[in-house]
Coordinates of C-alpha atoms (C1' of nucleotides) in Angstrom, one line a residue:
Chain A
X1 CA 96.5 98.9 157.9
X2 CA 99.8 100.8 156.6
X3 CA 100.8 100.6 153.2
X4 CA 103.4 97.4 152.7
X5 CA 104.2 98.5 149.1
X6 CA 104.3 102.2 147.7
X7 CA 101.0 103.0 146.2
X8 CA 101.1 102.4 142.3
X9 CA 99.6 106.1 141.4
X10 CA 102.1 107.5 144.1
X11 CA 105.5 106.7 142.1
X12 CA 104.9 103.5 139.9
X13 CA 109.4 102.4 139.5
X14 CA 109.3 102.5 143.1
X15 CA 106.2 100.5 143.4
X16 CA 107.9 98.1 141.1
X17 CA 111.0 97.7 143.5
X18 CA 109.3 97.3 146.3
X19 CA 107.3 94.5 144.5
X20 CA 110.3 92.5 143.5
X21 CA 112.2 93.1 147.0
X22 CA 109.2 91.9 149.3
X23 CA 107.2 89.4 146.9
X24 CA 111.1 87.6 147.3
X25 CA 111.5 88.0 143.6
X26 CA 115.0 89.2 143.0
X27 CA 117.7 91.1 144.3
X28 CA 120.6 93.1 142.7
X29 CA 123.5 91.2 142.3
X30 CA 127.0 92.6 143.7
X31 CA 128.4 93.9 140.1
X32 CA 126.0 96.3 137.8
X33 CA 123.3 95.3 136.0
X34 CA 123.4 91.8 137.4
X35 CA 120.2 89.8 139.1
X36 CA 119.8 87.5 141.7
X37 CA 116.6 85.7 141.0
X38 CA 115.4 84.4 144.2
X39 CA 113.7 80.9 144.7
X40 CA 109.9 82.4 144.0
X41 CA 111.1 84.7 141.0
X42 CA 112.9 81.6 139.4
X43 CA 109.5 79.3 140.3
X44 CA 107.7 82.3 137.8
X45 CA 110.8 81.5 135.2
X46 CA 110.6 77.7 135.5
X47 CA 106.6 77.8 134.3
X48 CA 107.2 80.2 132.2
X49 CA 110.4 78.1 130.6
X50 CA 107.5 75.1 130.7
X51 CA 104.9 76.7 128.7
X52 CA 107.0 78.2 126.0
X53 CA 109.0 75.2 126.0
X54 CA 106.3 72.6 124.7
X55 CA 104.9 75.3 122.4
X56 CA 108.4 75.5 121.2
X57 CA 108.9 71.8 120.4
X58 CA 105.3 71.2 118.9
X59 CA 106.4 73.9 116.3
X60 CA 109.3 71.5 114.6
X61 CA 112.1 72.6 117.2
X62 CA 114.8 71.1 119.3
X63 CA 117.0 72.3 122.4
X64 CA 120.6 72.5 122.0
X65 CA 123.3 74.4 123.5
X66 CA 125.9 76.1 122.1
X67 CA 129.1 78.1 123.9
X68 CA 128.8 80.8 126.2
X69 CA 132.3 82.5 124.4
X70 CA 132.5 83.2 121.4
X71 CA 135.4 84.9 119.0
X72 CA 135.8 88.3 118.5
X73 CA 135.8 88.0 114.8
X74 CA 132.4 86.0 114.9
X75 CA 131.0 89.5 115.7
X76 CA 132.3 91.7 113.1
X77 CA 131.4 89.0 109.9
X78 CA 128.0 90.6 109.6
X79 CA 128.2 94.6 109.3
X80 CA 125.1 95.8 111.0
X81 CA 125.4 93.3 113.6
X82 CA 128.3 94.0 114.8
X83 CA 127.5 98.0 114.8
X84 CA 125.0 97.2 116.7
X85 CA 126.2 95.1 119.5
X86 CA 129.3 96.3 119.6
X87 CA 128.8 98.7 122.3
X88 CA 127.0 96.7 125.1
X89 CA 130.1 93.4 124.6
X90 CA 131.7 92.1 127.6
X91 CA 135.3 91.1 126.2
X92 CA 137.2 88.5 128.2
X93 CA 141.2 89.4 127.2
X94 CA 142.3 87.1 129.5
X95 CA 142.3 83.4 130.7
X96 CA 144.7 81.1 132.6
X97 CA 146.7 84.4 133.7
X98 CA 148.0 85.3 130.4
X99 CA 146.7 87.3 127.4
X100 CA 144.1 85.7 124.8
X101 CA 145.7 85.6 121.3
X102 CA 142.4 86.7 120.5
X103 CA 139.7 88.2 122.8
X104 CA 136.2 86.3 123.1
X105 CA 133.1 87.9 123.6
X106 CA 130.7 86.9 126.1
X107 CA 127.5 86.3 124.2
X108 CA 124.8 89.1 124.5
X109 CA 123.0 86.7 121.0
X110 CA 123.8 83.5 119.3
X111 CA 123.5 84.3 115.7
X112 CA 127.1 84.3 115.1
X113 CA 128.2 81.2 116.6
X114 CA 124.9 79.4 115.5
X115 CA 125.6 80.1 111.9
X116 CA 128.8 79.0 112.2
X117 CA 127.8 75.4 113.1
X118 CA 125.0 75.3 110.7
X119 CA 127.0 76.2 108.0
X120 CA 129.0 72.8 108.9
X121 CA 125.5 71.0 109.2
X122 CA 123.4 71.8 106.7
X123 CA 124.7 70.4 102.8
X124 CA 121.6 69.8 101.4
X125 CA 118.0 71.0 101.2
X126 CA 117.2 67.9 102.8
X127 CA 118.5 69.0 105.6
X128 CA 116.5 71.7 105.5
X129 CA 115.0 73.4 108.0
X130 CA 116.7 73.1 110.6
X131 CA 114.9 74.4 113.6
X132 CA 117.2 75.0 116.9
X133 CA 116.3 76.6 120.0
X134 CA 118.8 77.2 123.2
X135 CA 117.5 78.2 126.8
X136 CA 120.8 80.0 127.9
X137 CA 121.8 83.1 129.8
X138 CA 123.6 86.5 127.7
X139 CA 125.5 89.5 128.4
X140 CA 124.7 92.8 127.2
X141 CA 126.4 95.8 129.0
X142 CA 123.0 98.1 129.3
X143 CA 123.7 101.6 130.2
X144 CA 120.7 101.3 132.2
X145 CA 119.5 98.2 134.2
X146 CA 116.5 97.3 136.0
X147 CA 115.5 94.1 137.8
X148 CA 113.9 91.7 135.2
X149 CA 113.1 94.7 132.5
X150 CA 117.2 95.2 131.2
X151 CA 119.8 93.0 133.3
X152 CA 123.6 93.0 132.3
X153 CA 122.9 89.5 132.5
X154 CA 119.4 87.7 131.7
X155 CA 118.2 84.3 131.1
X156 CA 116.3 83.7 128.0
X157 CA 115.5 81.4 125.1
X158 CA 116.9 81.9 121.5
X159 CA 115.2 80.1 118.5
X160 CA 117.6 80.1 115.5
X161 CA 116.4 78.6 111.8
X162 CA 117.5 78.0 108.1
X163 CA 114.9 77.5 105.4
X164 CA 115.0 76.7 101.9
X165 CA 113.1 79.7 100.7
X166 CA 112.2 83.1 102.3
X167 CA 108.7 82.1 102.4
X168 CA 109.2 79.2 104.6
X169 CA 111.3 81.2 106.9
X170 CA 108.5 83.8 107.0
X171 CA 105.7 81.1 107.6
X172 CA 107.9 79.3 110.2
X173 CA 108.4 82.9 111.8
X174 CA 104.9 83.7 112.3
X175 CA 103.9 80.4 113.6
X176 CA 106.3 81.1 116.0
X177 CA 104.9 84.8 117.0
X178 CA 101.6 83.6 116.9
X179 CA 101.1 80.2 118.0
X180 CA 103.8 80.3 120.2
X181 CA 104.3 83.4 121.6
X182 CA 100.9 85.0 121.4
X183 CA 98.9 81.9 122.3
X184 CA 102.1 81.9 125.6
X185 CA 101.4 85.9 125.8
X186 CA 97.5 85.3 125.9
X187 CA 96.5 81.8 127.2
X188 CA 99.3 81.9 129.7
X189 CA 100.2 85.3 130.9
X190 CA 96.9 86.9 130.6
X191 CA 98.6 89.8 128.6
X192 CA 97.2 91.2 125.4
X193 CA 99.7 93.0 123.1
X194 CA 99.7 94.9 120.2
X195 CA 101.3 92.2 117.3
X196 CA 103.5 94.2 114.8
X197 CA 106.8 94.9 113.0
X198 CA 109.1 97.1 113.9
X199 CA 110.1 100.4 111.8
X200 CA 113.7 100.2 110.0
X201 CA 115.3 102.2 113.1
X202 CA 113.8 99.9 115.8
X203 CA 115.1 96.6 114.1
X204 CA 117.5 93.7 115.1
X205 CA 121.0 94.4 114.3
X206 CA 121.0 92.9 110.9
X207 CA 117.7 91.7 110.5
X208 CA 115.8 92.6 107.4
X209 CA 112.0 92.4 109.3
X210 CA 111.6 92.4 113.2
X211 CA 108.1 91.3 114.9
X212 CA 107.3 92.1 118.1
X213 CA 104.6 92.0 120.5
X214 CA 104.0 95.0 122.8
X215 CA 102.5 95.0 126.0
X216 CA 101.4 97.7 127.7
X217 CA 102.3 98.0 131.7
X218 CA 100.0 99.5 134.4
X219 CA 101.6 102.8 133.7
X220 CA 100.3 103.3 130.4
X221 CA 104.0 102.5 129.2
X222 CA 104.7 99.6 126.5
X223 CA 106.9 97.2 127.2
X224 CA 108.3 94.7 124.4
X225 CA 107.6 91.1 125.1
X226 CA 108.8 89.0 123.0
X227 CA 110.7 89.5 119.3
X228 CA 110.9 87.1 116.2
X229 CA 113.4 88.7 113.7
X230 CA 113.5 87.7 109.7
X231 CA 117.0 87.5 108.9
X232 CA 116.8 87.0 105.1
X233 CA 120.3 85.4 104.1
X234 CA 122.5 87.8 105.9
X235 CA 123.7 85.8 108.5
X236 CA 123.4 83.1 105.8
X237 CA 126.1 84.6 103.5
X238 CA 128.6 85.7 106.8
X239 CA 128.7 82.3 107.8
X240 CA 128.4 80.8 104.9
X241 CA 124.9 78.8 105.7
X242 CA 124.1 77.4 102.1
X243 CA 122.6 73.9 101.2
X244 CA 122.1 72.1 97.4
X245 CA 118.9 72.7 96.1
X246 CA 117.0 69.9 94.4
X247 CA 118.5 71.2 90.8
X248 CA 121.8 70.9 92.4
X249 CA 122.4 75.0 92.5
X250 CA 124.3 76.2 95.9
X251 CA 122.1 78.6 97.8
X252 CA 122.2 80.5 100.6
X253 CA 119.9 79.8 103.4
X254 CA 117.0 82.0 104.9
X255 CA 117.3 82.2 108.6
X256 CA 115.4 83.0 111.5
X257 CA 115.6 83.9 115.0
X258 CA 113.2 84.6 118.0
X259 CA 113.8 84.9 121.7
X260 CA 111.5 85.6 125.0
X261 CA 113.7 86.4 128.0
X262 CA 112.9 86.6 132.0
X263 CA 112.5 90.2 131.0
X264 CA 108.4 88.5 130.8
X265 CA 108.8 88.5 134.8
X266 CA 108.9 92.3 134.7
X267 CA 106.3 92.2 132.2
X268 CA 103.9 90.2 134.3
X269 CA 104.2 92.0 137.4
X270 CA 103.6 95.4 135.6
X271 CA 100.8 94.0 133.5
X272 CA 98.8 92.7 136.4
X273 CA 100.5 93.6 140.0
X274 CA 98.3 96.3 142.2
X275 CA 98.7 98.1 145.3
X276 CA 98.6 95.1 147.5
X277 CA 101.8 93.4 145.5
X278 CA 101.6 91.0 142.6
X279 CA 98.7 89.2 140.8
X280 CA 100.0 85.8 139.3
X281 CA 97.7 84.2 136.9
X282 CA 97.1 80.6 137.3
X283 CA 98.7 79.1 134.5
X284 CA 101.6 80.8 135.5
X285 CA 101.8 80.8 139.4
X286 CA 104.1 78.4 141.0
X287 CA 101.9 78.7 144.0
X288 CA 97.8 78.5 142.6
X289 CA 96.4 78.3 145.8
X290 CA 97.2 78.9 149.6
X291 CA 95.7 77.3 152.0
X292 CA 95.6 79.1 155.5
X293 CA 94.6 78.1 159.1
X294 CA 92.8 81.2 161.3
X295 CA 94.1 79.0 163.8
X296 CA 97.0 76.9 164.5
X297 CA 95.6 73.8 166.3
X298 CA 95.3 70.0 165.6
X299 CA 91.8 69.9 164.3
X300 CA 92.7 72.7 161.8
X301 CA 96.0 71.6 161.0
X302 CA 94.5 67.8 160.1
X303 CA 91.9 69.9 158.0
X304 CA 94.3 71.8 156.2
X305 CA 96.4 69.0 155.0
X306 CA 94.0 66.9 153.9
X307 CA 92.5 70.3 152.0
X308 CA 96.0 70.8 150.5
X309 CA 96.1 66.6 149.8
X310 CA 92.7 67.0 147.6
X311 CA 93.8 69.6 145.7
X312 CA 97.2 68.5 145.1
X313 CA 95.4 65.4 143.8
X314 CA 93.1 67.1 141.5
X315 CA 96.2 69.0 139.5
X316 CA 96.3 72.2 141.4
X317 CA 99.5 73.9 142.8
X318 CA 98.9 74.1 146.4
X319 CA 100.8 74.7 150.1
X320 CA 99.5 75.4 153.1
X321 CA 101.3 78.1 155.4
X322 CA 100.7 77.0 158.6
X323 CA 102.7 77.8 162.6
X324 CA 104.1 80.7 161.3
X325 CA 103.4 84.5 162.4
X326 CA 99.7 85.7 162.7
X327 CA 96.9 85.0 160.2
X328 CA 96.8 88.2 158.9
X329 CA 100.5 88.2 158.6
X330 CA 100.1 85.3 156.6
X331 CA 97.3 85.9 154.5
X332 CA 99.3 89.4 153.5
X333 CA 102.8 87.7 152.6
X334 CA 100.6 85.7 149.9
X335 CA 98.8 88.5 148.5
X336 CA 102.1 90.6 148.0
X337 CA 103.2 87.1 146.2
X338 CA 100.2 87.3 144.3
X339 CA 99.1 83.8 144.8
X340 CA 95.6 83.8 143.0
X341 CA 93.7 82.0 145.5
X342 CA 93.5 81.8 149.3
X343 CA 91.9 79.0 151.3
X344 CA 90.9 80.0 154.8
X345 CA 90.3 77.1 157.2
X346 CA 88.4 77.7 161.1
X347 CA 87.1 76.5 163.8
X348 CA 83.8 78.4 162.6
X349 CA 84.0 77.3 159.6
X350 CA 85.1 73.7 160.1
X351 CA 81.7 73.4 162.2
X352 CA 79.8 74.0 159.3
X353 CA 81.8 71.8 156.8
X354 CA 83.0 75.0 154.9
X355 CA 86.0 76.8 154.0
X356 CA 86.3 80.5 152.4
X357 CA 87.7 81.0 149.6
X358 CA 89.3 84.3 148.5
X359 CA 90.6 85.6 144.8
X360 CA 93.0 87.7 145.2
X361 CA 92.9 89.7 141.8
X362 CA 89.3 91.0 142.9
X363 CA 89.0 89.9 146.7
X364 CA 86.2 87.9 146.4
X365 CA 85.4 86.3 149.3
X366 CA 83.3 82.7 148.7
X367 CA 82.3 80.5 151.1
X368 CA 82.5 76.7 150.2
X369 CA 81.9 73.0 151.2
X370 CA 85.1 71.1 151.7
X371 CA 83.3 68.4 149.9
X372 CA 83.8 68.8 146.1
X373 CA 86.4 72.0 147.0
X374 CA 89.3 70.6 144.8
X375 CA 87.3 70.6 141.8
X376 CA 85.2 74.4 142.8
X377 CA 88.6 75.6 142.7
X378 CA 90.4 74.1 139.7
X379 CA 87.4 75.9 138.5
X380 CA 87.5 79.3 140.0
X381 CA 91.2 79.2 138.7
X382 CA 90.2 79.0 134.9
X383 CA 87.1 82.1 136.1
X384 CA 90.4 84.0 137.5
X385 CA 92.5 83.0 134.4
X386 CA 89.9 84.5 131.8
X387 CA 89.0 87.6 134.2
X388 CA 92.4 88.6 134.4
X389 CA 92.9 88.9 130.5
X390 CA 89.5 90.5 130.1
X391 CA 90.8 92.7 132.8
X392 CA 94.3 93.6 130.8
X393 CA 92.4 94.0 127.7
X394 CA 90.0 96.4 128.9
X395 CA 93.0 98.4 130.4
X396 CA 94.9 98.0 127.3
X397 CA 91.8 99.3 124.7
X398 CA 91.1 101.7 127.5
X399 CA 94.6 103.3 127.7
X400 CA 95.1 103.2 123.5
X401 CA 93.8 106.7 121.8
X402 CA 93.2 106.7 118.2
X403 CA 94.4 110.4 116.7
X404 CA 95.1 111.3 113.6
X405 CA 98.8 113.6 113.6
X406 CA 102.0 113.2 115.7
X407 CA 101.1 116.4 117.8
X408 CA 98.2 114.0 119.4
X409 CA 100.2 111.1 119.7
X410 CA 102.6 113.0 121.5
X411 CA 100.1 114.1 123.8
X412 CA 98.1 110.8 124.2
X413 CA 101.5 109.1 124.7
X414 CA 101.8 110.6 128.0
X415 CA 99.0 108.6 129.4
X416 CA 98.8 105.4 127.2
X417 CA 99.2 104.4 123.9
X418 CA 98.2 106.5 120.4
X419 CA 97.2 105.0 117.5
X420 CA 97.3 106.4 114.1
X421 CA 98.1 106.4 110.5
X422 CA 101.7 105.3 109.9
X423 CA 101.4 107.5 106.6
X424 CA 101.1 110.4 109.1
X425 CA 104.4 109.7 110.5
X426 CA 106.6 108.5 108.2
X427 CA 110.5 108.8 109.0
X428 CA 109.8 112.4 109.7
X429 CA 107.3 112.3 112.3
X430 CA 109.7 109.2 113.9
X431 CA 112.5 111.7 114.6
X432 CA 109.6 114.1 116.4
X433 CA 108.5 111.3 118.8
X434 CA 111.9 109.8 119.6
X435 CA 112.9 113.6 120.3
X436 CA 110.4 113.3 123.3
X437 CA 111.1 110.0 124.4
X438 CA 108.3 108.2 122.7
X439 CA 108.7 105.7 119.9
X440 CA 106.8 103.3 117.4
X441 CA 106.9 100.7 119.1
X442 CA 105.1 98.6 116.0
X443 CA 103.5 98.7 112.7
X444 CA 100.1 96.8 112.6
X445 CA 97.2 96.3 110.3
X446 CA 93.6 97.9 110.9
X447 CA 92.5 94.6 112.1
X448 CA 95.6 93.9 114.5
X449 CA 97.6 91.5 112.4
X450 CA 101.2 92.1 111.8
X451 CA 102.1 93.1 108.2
X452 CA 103.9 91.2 105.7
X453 CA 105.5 94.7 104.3
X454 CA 106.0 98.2 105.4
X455 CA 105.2 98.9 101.8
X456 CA 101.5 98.1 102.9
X457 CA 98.8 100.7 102.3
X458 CA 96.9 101.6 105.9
X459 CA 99.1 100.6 108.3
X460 CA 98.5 101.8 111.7
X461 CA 101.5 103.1 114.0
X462 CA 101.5 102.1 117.3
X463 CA 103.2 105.1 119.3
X464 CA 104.1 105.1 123.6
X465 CA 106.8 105.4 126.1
X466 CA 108.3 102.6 126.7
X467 CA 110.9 100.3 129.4
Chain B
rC1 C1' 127.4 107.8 128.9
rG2 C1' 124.9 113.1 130.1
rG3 C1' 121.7 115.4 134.2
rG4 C1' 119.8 114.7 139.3
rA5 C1' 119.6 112.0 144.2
rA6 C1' 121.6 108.5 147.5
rG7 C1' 124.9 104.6 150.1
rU8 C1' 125.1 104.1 158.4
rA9 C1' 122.4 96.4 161.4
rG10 C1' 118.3 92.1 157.0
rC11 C1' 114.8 96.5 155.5
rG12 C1' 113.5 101.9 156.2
rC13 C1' 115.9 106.0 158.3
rA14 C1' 118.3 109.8 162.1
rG15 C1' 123.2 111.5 163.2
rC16 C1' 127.2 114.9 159.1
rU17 C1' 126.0 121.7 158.5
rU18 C1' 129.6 123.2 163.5
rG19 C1' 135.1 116.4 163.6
rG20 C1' 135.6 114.4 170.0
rU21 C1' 134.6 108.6 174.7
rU22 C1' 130.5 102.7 174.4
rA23 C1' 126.9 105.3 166.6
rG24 C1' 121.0 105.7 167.6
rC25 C1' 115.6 104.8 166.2
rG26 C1' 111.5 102.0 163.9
rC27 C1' 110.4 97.4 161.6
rG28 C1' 112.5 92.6 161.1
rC29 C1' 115.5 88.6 163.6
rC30 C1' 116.5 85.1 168.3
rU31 C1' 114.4 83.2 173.4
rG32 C1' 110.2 82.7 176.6
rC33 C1' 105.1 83.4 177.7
rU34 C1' 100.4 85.1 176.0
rU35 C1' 98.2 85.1 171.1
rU36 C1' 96.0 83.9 165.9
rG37 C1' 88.7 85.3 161.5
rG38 C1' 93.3 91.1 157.9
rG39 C1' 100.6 93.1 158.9
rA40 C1' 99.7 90.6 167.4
rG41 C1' 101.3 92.0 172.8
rC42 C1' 104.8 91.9 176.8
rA43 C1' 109.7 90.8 178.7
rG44 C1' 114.7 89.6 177.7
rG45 C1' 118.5 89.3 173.7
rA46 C1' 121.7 89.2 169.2
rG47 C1' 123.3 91.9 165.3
rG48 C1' 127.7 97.6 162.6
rC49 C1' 135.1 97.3 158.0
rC50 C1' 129.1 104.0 159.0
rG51 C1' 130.0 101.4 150.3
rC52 C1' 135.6 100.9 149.0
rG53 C1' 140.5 103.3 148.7
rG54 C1' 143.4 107.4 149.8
rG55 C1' 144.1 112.3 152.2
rU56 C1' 143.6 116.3 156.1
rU57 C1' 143.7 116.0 161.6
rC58 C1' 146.0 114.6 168.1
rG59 C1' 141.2 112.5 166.6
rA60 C1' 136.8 111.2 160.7
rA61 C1' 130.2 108.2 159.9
rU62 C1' 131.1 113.7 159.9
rC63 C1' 135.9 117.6 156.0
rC64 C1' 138.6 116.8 150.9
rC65 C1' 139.9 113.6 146.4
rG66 C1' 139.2 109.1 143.6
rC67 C1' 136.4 104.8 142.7
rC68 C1' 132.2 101.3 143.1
rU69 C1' 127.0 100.5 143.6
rU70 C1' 121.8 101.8 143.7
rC71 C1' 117.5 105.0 142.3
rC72 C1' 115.1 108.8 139.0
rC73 C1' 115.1 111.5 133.9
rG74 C1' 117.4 110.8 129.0
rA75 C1' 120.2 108.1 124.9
rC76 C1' 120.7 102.1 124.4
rC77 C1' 117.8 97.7 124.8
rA78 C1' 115.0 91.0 125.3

RNA sequence: CGGGAAGUAGCGCAGCUUGGUUAGCGCGCCUGCUUUGGGAGCAGGAGGCCGCGGGUUCGAAUCCCGCCUUCCCGACCA
């Protein structure tokens, strides 16, 4: 059988492509930079939206939305913030056919304008925090864009918060990086990161602490997958976010903000895809299982929808794919989707009472009653869902090489990840690494969990290539 | 934005060096029949501002200039 996709270990980008053009993912939108997401793409987006979403809300945080212009000026009220974003703006100068008395910016982030409205919210410490999140889509002109990974334009959302005190920020934070995005990285995607902070260079514009969560792709390249930034009162004091304390002092508020964009979409398919197209892991896959006739006739047919009936009844995702093309034509289309499981229904097998059932992140072929299948396969979903992170987390620990200067990291970076003393790199060693394209991508502890302080003794540097 | 490659049918490509009538091929698509346990076969058919704009020329897919877009390597980044 020829090769649909371009072999992974052959050129991995193109690999990529070709996985996003014929698993019907996305295509290039008509000015640069900017994505179509196409209706199966989108279906990955929309569960993805789902799961963070309720793990969003269960934290203490509402939806709102706030405008997609904002004012020039907003931008240039925080000093590192606007050096750092100034370069990827789109500026609209015009509207209605005339000249804008003042130019609005088309928002790559919402700190600026979401300040600006909590300042006018919050007066007291008893309205304190306030916990906002936005699902919205942002502009950054990227000098170089790829389909999911860095769009001109991507969907994503963007928690903003004001706290009291810096230590409720930083608790609130953490909840969010860990029981919300880690639990959503883990549970969900089946993709096991290295948890971290970010060195000084690699921060938010104007944060004073970024955490992050790096994944690492097929390729042995990281790939950051979420980020929850610790704004201390900098934002606080440009907008003028301050409440009344209980002793009736004014103070300035301690904010926070956190975003996971559809840049997770690129992350999935590079964490889990293979030669034969994309692996979607249950709890994520719009499609769980497929159910396929060997043979289009009426016996089959009634088989397969009553098949599809059962395990639409017991929870599970399912659509049959029936009159259309051969079998094998079939049965390929889903694998390239990545649909984790495969029903086969025929004549042979509907003599016997059985169906075979087929996994498609190891190819697994089981055969089955009909009787009780729902319920073998809600089950064989959870197997897949567990295999597929013990999978990634082999391939991660596998791919990660603990050394001991910047010389090996260098070295080990070209494969995977290096692992090694941050004391042995320093500010220094940083310029070395970034010199050949590799960075720290995070600061961790010994035992994986993300620092409170750079000032830490034993921190470990997590060093790679990265998207 | 620097370095490299490329834009010809939905996708992948040939044609360009050496300008010349109706611009080809494979896959896909449409119709019909036969098929269907791992990308089906046969027959018939549809589909092109040759990326955009300008120039040279009797004549441009082909030569020249500008721009746009895509891909790869960097710097930037969710």
């Amino acid at each position: 059988m020829a090769a649909v996709l371009t072999p992974q270990g052959e050129d991995f980008p193109r690999w990529y492509q070709d996985v996003v053009a014929k698993a019907e993912m996305a295509d290039n939108g008509p000015a640069r930079g900017t994505m179509v997401i196409r209706p199966y793409g989108y279906a990955i987006w929309e569960r993805m939206q789902a799961e963070l979403d309720v793990r969003i809300k269960a934290t203490g945080a509402e939806n709102a939305y706030f405008p997609l212009l904002i004012p020039l000026n907003y931008f240039s009220r925080e000093a590192e913030h606007v050096e750092g974003f100034s370069p990827e703006l789109a500026v609209v100068t015009h509207g209605g056919g005339e000249e804008l008395a003042e130019a609005l910016v088309v928002r790559p982030t919402s700190e600026t304008v979401i300040g600006e409205f909590m300042a006018k919210w919050i007066q007291s410490h008893r309205d304190l925090p306030l916990r906002l999140n936005q699902w919205a889509n942002v502009v950054r002109w990227e000098m170089r864009p790829r389909l999911f990974l860095r769009s001109s334009e991507f969907l994503w959302q963007e928690g903003h918060t004001a706290h009291a005190t810096r230590e409720d920020a930083v608790r609130y934070l953490m909840t969010i990086h860990l029981d919300v995005y880690n639990d959503f990285l883990v549970n969900v995607l089946a993709a096991p990161t290295y948890l971290g902070m970010k060195t000084p260079r690699e921060r938010f514009a104007g944060a004073l602490n970024t955490i992050t969560a790096e994944g690492m792709m097929k390729d042995g390249k990281a790939l950051q997958m979420v980020t929850s930034h610790d704004l201390g009162q900098n934002f606080a004091r440009a907008f003028e976010v301050s409440f009344q304390s209980e002793d009736g002092q004014s103070e300035y508020c301690h904010t926070t903000s956190w975003g996971a964009s559809t840049r997770l979409v690129g992350g999935l398919i590079m964490t889990h895809g293979d030669d034969q197209g994309l692996v979607v892991p249950p709890r994520v896959a719009p499609i769980q299982v497929v159910v396929i006739p060997v043979r289009d006739d009426d016996a089959v047919a009634a088989a397969v929808a009553r098949i599809v009936a059962d395990l639409a009844g017991a929870g599970v995702r399912a659509r049959a794919d029936q009159g259309r093309g051969s079998f094998g034509r079939r049965v390929t289309d889903w694998e390239i989707k990545g649909v984790p499981l495969r029903v086969e229904v025929g004549p042979r097998d509907l003599a016997e009472g059985v169906v075979t059932l087929v996994r498609r992140d190891t190819g697994e072929k089981i055969t089955r009653p009909i009787e009780g299948l729902a319920s073998a396969a809600s089950a064989l979903l959870e197997v897949v869902q567990a295999d597929l992170l013990a999978a990634a987390t082999v391939r991660r620990d596998g791919a990660t090489r603990d050394v001991a200067s910047v010389d090996e990291a260098l070295e080990a970076a070209q494969e995977g990840f290096a692992r090694l003393p941050w004391a042995a790199v320093g500010e220094a060693g940083e310029d070395r690494l970034n010199a050949e394209a590799v960075t720290v991508r995070c600061l961790t502890r010994p035992d994986g969990s993300v620092p409170e302080s750079i000032e830490e003794t034993g921190l470990l540097a997590i060093v790679a290539r990265s998207y």
